[in-house]
């Protein structure tokens, strides 16, 4: 097995495989193959059925064999199949049916989602595209992010694209190669719902100071304050509540928020 073979890397990336090591075997989805012959898998499950959260790193010298996972007859103890039904697009992204673009774009065109987990190919063009924007949407997911924990995903949305940066794999290189400049730019407005958690994680983990933010949670409070003649709400609104109230989106179109909350852990 030659892990640094380009064709082999392309063939394996994103596929569910079975790794046979000297002492045991594992199932997982290939996330990254490094030049130093280390392999990063997600959704990892051991041959004994034990699941491993997050991603797991394997060293090339320990790997005896790599094969595509046959989930029907591998000892009966392999990890559950990650089928498309679990992340059904119609159920998870119902807003795609009604979302259209303006500014002369094709009205039937949908928002494109781009996953970026390497500092080449898609990363450079993504940063260049984002730098040209005047307004972007920013979101983040992570472990204990409210307590300045570990940021795992950074989401940046433009008018017709949503870039999903895998910070768990990219690490500090992502910020050194352009993301810091974007997030600290005074010329680019960042629209975020409740920026406290993501701002705390960015400054504590990567030394990035989030600048020029429009916080939709704060804006919702100010709208309430203005409409009621100086009263404040008894609590702040969630993102689904803000989207439903101010964008007039019916709750039936917000099922993706419920699905995401179920899948976050």
mmCIF file of C-alpha atoms in Angstrom:
data_model
loop_
_atom_site.group_PDB
_atom_site.id
_atom_site.type_symbol
_atom_site.label_atom_id
_atom_site.label_comp_id
_atom_site.label_asym_id
_atom_site.label_seq_id
_atom_site.Cartn_x
_atom_site.Cartn_y
_atom_site.Cartn_z
ATOM 1 C CA UNK A 1 0.000 0.000 0.000
ATOM 2 C CA UNK A 2 1.371 3.416 -0.988
ATOM 3 C CA UNK A 3 -0.514 6.120 0.901
ATOM 4 C CA UNK A 4 1.066 9.052 -0.916
ATOM 5 C CA UNK A 5 -0.062 7.874 -4.343
ATOM 6 C CA UNK A 6 -2.303 10.629 -5.760
ATOM 7 C CA UNK A 7 -4.747 8.258 -7.387
ATOM 8 C CA UNK A 8 -5.049 6.204 -4.230
ATOM 9 C CA UNK A 9 -5.723 9.348 -2.157
ATOM 10 C CA UNK A 10 -8.435 10.515 -4.535
ATOM 11 C CA UNK A 11 -10.017 7.082 -4.561
ATOM 12 C CA UNK A 12 -10.218 6.817 -0.771
ATOM 13 C CA UNK A 13 -11.160 10.335 0.322
ATOM 14 C CA UNK A 14 -14.740 10.533 1.598
ATOM 15 C CA UNK A 15 -15.159 6.760 1.385
ATOM 16 C CA UNK A 16 -15.966 4.441 4.262
ATOM 17 C CA UNK A 17 -13.134 1.972 4.693
ATOM 18 C CA UNK A 18 -11.897 -0.815 6.906
ATOM 19 C CA UNK A 19 -8.383 -0.440 8.321
ATOM 20 C CA UNK A 20 -6.585 -3.562 9.482
ATOM 21 C CA UNK A 21 -3.795 -2.830 11.962
ATOM 22 C CA UNK A 22 -1.318 -5.119 13.658
ATOM 23 C CA UNK A 23 -3.526 -5.453 16.728
ATOM 24 C CA UNK A 24 -7.089 -4.652 15.613
ATOM 25 C CA UNK A 25 -9.280 -3.263 12.841
ATOM 26 C CA UNK A 26 -11.382 -0.108 12.493
ATOM 27 C CA UNK A 27 -14.113 1.278 10.252
ATOM 28 C CA UNK A 28 -14.357 4.966 9.368
ATOM 29 C CA UNK A 29 -14.786 7.645 6.709
ATOM 30 C CA UNK A 30 -11.546 9.000 5.197
ATOM 31 C CA UNK A 31 -11.184 12.721 5.964
ATOM 32 C CA UNK A 32 -7.538 13.363 5.164
ATOM 33 C CA UNK A 33 -4.398 11.564 4.020
ATOM 34 C CA UNK A 34 -1.229 13.394 4.997
ATOM 35 C CA UNK A 35 2.099 13.322 3.134
ATOM 36 C CA UNK A 36 3.725 11.764 6.219
ATOM 37 C CA UNK A 37 1.500 8.699 5.695
ATOM 38 C CA UNK A 38 -0.902 9.422 8.531
ATOM 39 C CA UNK A 39 -4.600 8.867 7.930
ATOM 40 C CA UNK A 40 -7.498 10.768 9.549
ATOM 41 C CA UNK A 41 -10.849 8.975 9.850
ATOM 42 C CA UNK A 42 -14.210 10.245 11.095
ATOM 43 C CA UNK A 43 -17.178 8.273 12.444
ATOM 44 C CA UNK A 44 -14.736 5.616 13.672
ATOM 45 C CA UNK A 45 -15.896 2.295 15.043
ATOM 46 C CA UNK A 46 -13.744 -0.614 16.195
ATOM 47 C CA UNK A 47 -14.315 -4.214 15.160
ATOM 48 C CA UNK A 48 -15.741 -4.790 18.653
ATOM 49 C CA UNK A 49 -18.451 -2.168 18.043
ATOM 50 C CA UNK A 50 -16.836 0.540 20.191
ATOM 51 C CA UNK A 51 -17.413 4.036 18.739
ATOM 52 C CA UNK A 52 -14.851 6.855 18.907
ATOM 53 C CA UNK A 53 -16.093 10.493 18.960
ATOM 54 C CA UNK A 54 -14.632 13.076 16.596
ATOM 55 C CA UNK A 55 -11.766 12.047 14.342
ATOM 56 C CA UNK A 56 -9.022 9.465 14.895
ATOM 57 C CA UNK A 57 -5.452 9.514 13.569
ATOM 58 C CA UNK A 58 -3.754 6.362 12.251
ATOM 59 C CA UNK A 59 -0.061 5.996 11.378
ATOM 60 C CA UNK A 60 0.917 4.436 8.060
ATOM 61 C CA UNK A 61 3.489 2.056 9.520
ATOM 62 C CA UNK A 62 0.759 0.459 11.676
ATOM 63 C CA UNK A 63 -1.625 -0.228 8.775
ATOM 64 C CA UNK A 64 -1.519 -3.718 7.289
ATOM 65 C CA UNK A 65 -4.475 -3.449 4.905
ATOM 66 C CA UNK A 66 -7.066 -0.960 3.602
ATOM 67 C CA UNK A 67 -10.334 -1.996 1.962
ATOM 68 C CA UNK A 68 -13.737 -0.494 1.302
ATOM 69 C CA UNK A 69 -16.070 -1.368 4.171
ATOM 70 C CA UNK A 70 -18.570 -4.113 3.450
ATOM 71 C CA UNK A 71 -21.113 -3.252 6.115
ATOM 72 C CA UNK A 72 -23.229 -6.339 5.600
ATOM 73 C CA UNK A 73 -20.797 -9.136 6.351
ATOM 74 C CA UNK A 74 -17.809 -7.772 8.298
ATOM 75 C CA UNK A 75 -18.054 -9.822 11.474
ATOM 76 C CA UNK A 76 -21.502 -8.392 12.215
ATOM 77 C CA UNK A 77 -19.935 -5.891 14.607
ATOM 78 C CA UNK A 78 -18.977 -3.053 12.364
ATOM 79 C CA UNK A 79 -20.193 0.509 12.707
ATOM 80 C CA UNK A 80 -23.637 1.499 11.516
ATOM 81 C CA UNK A 81 -23.978 2.530 7.881
ATOM 82 C CA UNK A 82 -23.908 6.268 7.363
ATOM 83 C CA UNK A 83 -26.669 6.306 4.775
ATOM 84 C CA UNK A 84 -28.000 9.258 2.871
ATOM 85 C CA UNK A 85 -31.333 8.813 4.643
ATOM 86 C CA UNK A 86 -29.757 10.018 7.888
ATOM 87 C CA UNK A 87 -28.873 13.362 6.305
ATOM 88 C CA UNK A 88 -31.714 13.629 3.825
ATOM 89 C CA UNK A 89 -31.304 16.928 1.961
ATOM 90 C CA UNK A 90 -35.029 17.591 1.626
ATOM 91 C CA UNK A 91 -35.521 17.162 5.358
ATOM 92 C CA UNK A 92 -32.329 18.899 6.472
ATOM 93 C CA UNK A 93 -32.410 21.777 3.959
ATOM 94 C CA UNK A 94 -36.103 22.413 3.188
ATOM 95 C CA UNK A 95 -35.402 26.090 2.608
ATOM 96 C CA UNK A 96 -33.651 25.188 -0.659
ATOM 97 C CA UNK A 97 -37.089 24.774 -2.241
ATOM 98 C CA UNK A 98 -37.903 28.451 -1.735
ATOM 99 C CA UNK A 99 -34.503 30.152 -1.557
ATOM 100 C CA UNK A 100 -33.658 32.266 -4.591
ATOM 101 C CA UNK A 101 -31.072 34.879 -5.381
ATOM 102 C CA UNK A 102 -31.252 38.455 -6.551
ATOM 103 C CA UNK A 103 -28.688 40.829 -8.046
ATOM 104 C CA UNK A 104 -29.256 39.353 -11.496
ATOM 105 C CA UNK A 105 -28.516 35.772 -10.471
ATOM 106 C CA UNK A 106 -30.575 32.882 -11.781
ATOM 107 C CA UNK A 107 -33.693 32.797 -9.616
ATOM 108 C CA UNK A 108 -33.754 29.016 -9.606
ATOM 109 C CA UNK A 109 -30.153 28.671 -8.464
ATOM 110 C CA UNK A 110 -29.656 27.176 -5.013
ATOM 111 C CA UNK A 111 -27.071 27.938 -2.378
ATOM 112 C CA UNK A 112 -23.884 25.886 -2.841
ATOM 113 C CA UNK A 113 -22.201 24.281 0.172
ATOM 114 C CA UNK A 114 -18.428 23.774 0.020
ATOM 115 C CA UNK A 115 -16.544 21.717 2.623
ATOM 116 C CA UNK A 116 -12.912 22.787 3.008
ATOM 117 C CA UNK A 117 -10.529 20.555 4.957
ATOM 118 C CA UNK A 118 -7.198 21.214 3.204
ATOM 119 C CA UNK A 119 -4.980 24.281 2.721
ATOM 120 C CA UNK A 120 -4.945 24.000 -1.060
ATOM 121 C CA UNK A 121 -7.294 23.550 -4.012
ATOM 122 C CA UNK A 122 -10.566 24.958 -2.626
ATOM 123 C CA UNK A 123 -9.141 26.941 0.305
ATOM 124 C CA UNK A 124 -7.398 29.697 -1.660
ATOM 125 C CA UNK A 125 -10.301 30.457 -4.039
ATOM 126 C CA UNK A 126 -12.719 30.433 -1.074
ATOM 127 C CA UNK A 127 -10.680 33.029 0.837
ATOM 128 C CA UNK A 128 -10.344 35.203 -2.263
ATOM 129 C CA UNK A 129 -14.111 35.062 -2.862
ATOM 130 C CA UNK A 130 -14.924 35.935 0.763
ATOM 131 C CA UNK A 131 -12.486 38.869 0.800
ATOM 132 C CA UNK A 132 -14.456 40.514 -2.020
ATOM 133 C CA UNK A 133 -17.675 40.569 0.014
ATOM 134 C CA UNK A 134 -19.059 43.509 1.979
ATOM 135 C CA UNK A 135 -21.350 41.342 4.138
ATOM 136 C CA UNK A 136 -20.946 37.700 5.190
ATOM 137 C CA UNK A 137 -22.725 35.355 7.559
ATOM 138 C CA UNK A 138 -20.598 33.593 10.183
ATOM 139 C CA UNK A 139 -21.373 30.603 12.382
ATOM 140 C CA UNK A 140 -19.464 28.040 14.373
ATOM 141 C CA UNK A 141 -19.816 24.622 15.970
ATOM 142 C CA UNK A 142 -17.578 23.002 18.513
ATOM 143 C CA UNK A 143 -17.083 21.247 21.830
ATOM 144 C CA UNK A 144 -18.144 23.349 24.843
ATOM 145 C CA UNK A 145 -17.942 26.416 22.611
ATOM 146 C CA UNK A 146 -19.975 28.449 25.108
ATOM 147 C CA UNK A 147 -17.166 27.907 27.616
ATOM 148 C CA UNK A 148 -14.409 28.912 25.183
ATOM 149 C CA UNK A 149 -13.918 25.275 24.294
ATOM 150 C CA UNK A 150 -12.769 23.790 20.999
ATOM 151 C CA UNK A 151 -13.989 25.284 17.722
ATOM 152 C CA UNK A 152 -14.455 22.473 15.167
ATOM 153 C CA UNK A 153 -16.392 24.056 12.279
ATOM 154 C CA UNK A 154 -16.353 27.618 11.003
ATOM 155 C CA UNK A 155 -19.167 28.492 8.602
ATOM 156 C CA UNK A 156 -18.900 31.537 6.336
ATOM 157 C CA UNK A 157 -21.772 32.384 4.001
ATOM 158 C CA UNK A 158 -21.821 34.743 1.033
ATOM 159 C CA UNK A 159 -24.853 35.459 -1.146
ATOM 160 C CA UNK A 160 -24.602 32.230 -3.141
ATOM 161 C CA UNK A 161 -22.147 30.011 -1.256
ATOM 162 C CA UNK A 162 -21.663 28.582 2.210
ATOM 163 C CA UNK A 163 -18.089 27.583 3.063
ATOM 164 C CA UNK A 164 -17.684 24.989 5.806
ATOM 165 C CA UNK A 165 -14.125 25.151 7.162
ATOM 166 C CA UNK A 166 -13.075 22.031 9.089
ATOM 167 C CA UNK A 167 -11.022 23.757 11.794
ATOM 168 C CA UNK A 168 -10.379 20.420 13.493
ATOM 169 C CA UNK A 169 -8.227 19.425 10.502
ATOM 170 C CA UNK A 170 -7.058 22.833 9.256
ATOM 171 C CA UNK A 171 -6.018 24.206 12.654
ATOM 172 C CA UNK A 172 -4.153 27.506 12.966
ATOM 173 C CA UNK A 173 -2.990 27.352 9.326
ATOM 174 C CA UNK A 174 -6.494 28.307 8.216
ATOM 175 C CA UNK A 175 -6.285 31.585 10.112
ATOM 176 C CA UNK A 176 -2.700 32.327 9.131
ATOM 177 C CA UNK A 177 -3.627 31.863 5.463
ATOM 178 C CA UNK A 178 -6.517 34.310 5.294
ATOM 179 C CA UNK A 179 -9.318 33.663 7.771
ATOM 180 C CA UNK A 180 -7.830 36.003 10.404
ATOM 181 C CA UNK A 181 -7.712 38.840 7.896
ATOM 182 C CA UNK A 182 -11.370 38.249 7.001
ATOM 183 C CA UNK A 183 -12.659 37.980 10.580
ATOM 184 C CA UNK A 184 -10.661 41.010 11.777
ATOM 185 C CA UNK A 185 -11.466 43.161 8.721
ATOM 186 C CA UNK A 186 -13.292 46.427 9.419
ATOM 187 C CA UNK A 187 -14.519 46.521 5.814
ATOM 188 C CA UNK A 188 -16.429 43.212 5.934
ATOM 189 C CA UNK A 189 -19.588 43.112 8.060
ATOM 190 C CA UNK A 190 -20.099 39.754 9.826
ATOM 191 C CA UNK A 191 -23.707 38.791 10.545
ATOM 192 C CA UNK A 192 -23.863 36.395 13.507
ATOM 193 C CA UNK A 193 -26.573 35.269 15.905
ATOM 194 C CA UNK A 194 -25.168 35.567 19.449
ATOM 195 C CA UNK A 195 -21.506 36.126 18.692
ATOM 196 C CA UNK A 196 -20.293 35.628 22.270
ATOM 197 C CA UNK A 197 -19.386 31.949 21.985
ATOM 198 C CA UNK A 198 -17.632 32.082 18.625
ATOM 199 C CA UNK A 199 -15.823 35.329 19.479
ATOM 200 C CA UNK A 200 -14.561 33.791 22.715
ATOM 201 C CA UNK A 201 -13.339 30.631 20.984
ATOM 202 C CA UNK A 202 -11.576 32.572 18.222
ATOM 203 C CA UNK A 203 -9.660 34.817 20.623
ATOM 204 C CA UNK A 204 -8.764 32.085 23.123
ATOM 205 C CA UNK A 205 -7.753 29.410 20.602
ATOM 206 C CA UNK A 206 -6.305 31.378 17.716
ATOM 207 C CA UNK A 207 -5.803 34.946 18.932
ATOM 208 C CA UNK A 208 -8.325 36.228 16.364
ATOM 209 C CA UNK A 209 -10.326 39.304 17.404
ATOM 210 C CA UNK A 210 -13.713 39.321 15.698
ATOM 211 C CA UNK A 211 -14.401 42.822 14.319
ATOM 212 C CA UNK A 212 -17.332 44.664 12.691
ATOM 213 C CA UNK A 213 -20.168 42.379 13.808
ATOM 214 C CA UNK A 214 -23.937 42.687 13.359
ATOM 215 C CA UNK A 215 -25.425 40.435 16.048
ATOM 216 C CA UNK A 216 -28.976 39.433 15.105
ATOM 217 C CA UNK A 217 -29.770 38.488 18.693
ATOM 218 C CA UNK A 218 -28.876 41.990 19.891
ATOM 219 C CA UNK A 219 -30.752 43.501 16.932
ATOM 220 C CA UNK A 220 -33.872 41.548 17.915
ATOM 221 C CA UNK A 221 -33.651 42.952 21.454
ATOM 222 C CA UNK A 222 -33.306 46.490 20.090
ATOM 223 C CA UNK A 223 -36.352 45.994 17.860
ATOM 224 C CA UNK A 224 -38.363 44.901 20.895
ATOM 225 C CA UNK A 225 -37.015 47.865 22.872
ATOM 226 C CA UNK A 226 -38.060 50.275 20.118
ATOM 227 C CA UNK A 227 -41.527 48.809 19.569
ATOM 228 C CA UNK A 228 -42.420 48.691 23.278
ATOM 229 C CA UNK A 229 -41.197 52.177 24.115
ATOM 230 C CA UNK A 230 -38.178 51.205 26.176
ATOM 231 C CA UNK A 231 -39.012 47.783 27.626
ATOM 232 C CA UNK A 232 -36.648 44.818 27.350
ATOM 233 C CA UNK A 233 -37.732 41.219 26.635
ATOM 234 C CA UNK A 234 -37.666 38.700 29.460
ATOM 235 C CA UNK A 235 -35.292 36.535 27.430
ATOM 236 C CA UNK A 236 -33.252 36.653 24.222
ATOM 237 C CA UNK A 237 -34.585 34.928 21.105
ATOM 238 C CA UNK A 238 -33.164 31.824 19.491
ATOM 239 C CA UNK A 239 -32.049 31.838 15.854
ATOM 240 C CA UNK A 240 -35.171 29.971 14.617
ATOM 241 C CA UNK A 241 -37.363 32.491 16.443
ATOM 242 C CA UNK A 242 -35.535 35.449 14.889
ATOM 243 C CA UNK A 243 -35.669 33.934 11.394
ATOM 244 C CA UNK A 244 -39.378 33.158 11.748
ATOM 245 C CA UNK A 245 -40.298 36.589 13.128
ATOM 246 C CA UNK A 246 -38.203 38.963 11.035
ATOM 247 C CA UNK A 247 -37.940 37.016 7.751
ATOM 248 C CA UNK A 248 -41.503 35.661 7.873
ATOM 249 C CA UNK A 249 -40.295 32.100 7.364
ATOM 250 C CA UNK A 250 -42.948 29.525 8.432
ATOM 251 C CA UNK A 251 -41.904 27.079 11.121
ATOM 252 C CA UNK A 252 -42.389 24.202 8.664
ATOM 253 C CA UNK A 253 -39.355 25.540 6.802
ATOM 254 C CA UNK A 254 -37.176 25.554 9.911
ATOM 255 C CA UNK A 255 -36.964 21.810 10.502
ATOM 256 C CA UNK A 256 -33.238 21.901 9.692
ATOM 257 C CA UNK A 257 -32.601 23.644 13.025
ATOM 258 C CA UNK A 258 -34.303 20.772 14.854
ATOM 259 C CA UNK A 259 -32.376 18.179 12.850
ATOM 260 C CA UNK A 260 -29.085 19.978 13.526
ATOM 261 C CA UNK A 261 -29.724 20.031 17.271
ATOM 262 C CA UNK A 262 -30.278 16.260 17.156
ATOM 263 C CA UNK A 263 -27.020 15.688 15.236
ATOM 264 C CA UNK A 264 -24.794 18.175 17.097
ATOM 265 C CA UNK A 265 -23.562 15.696 19.704
#
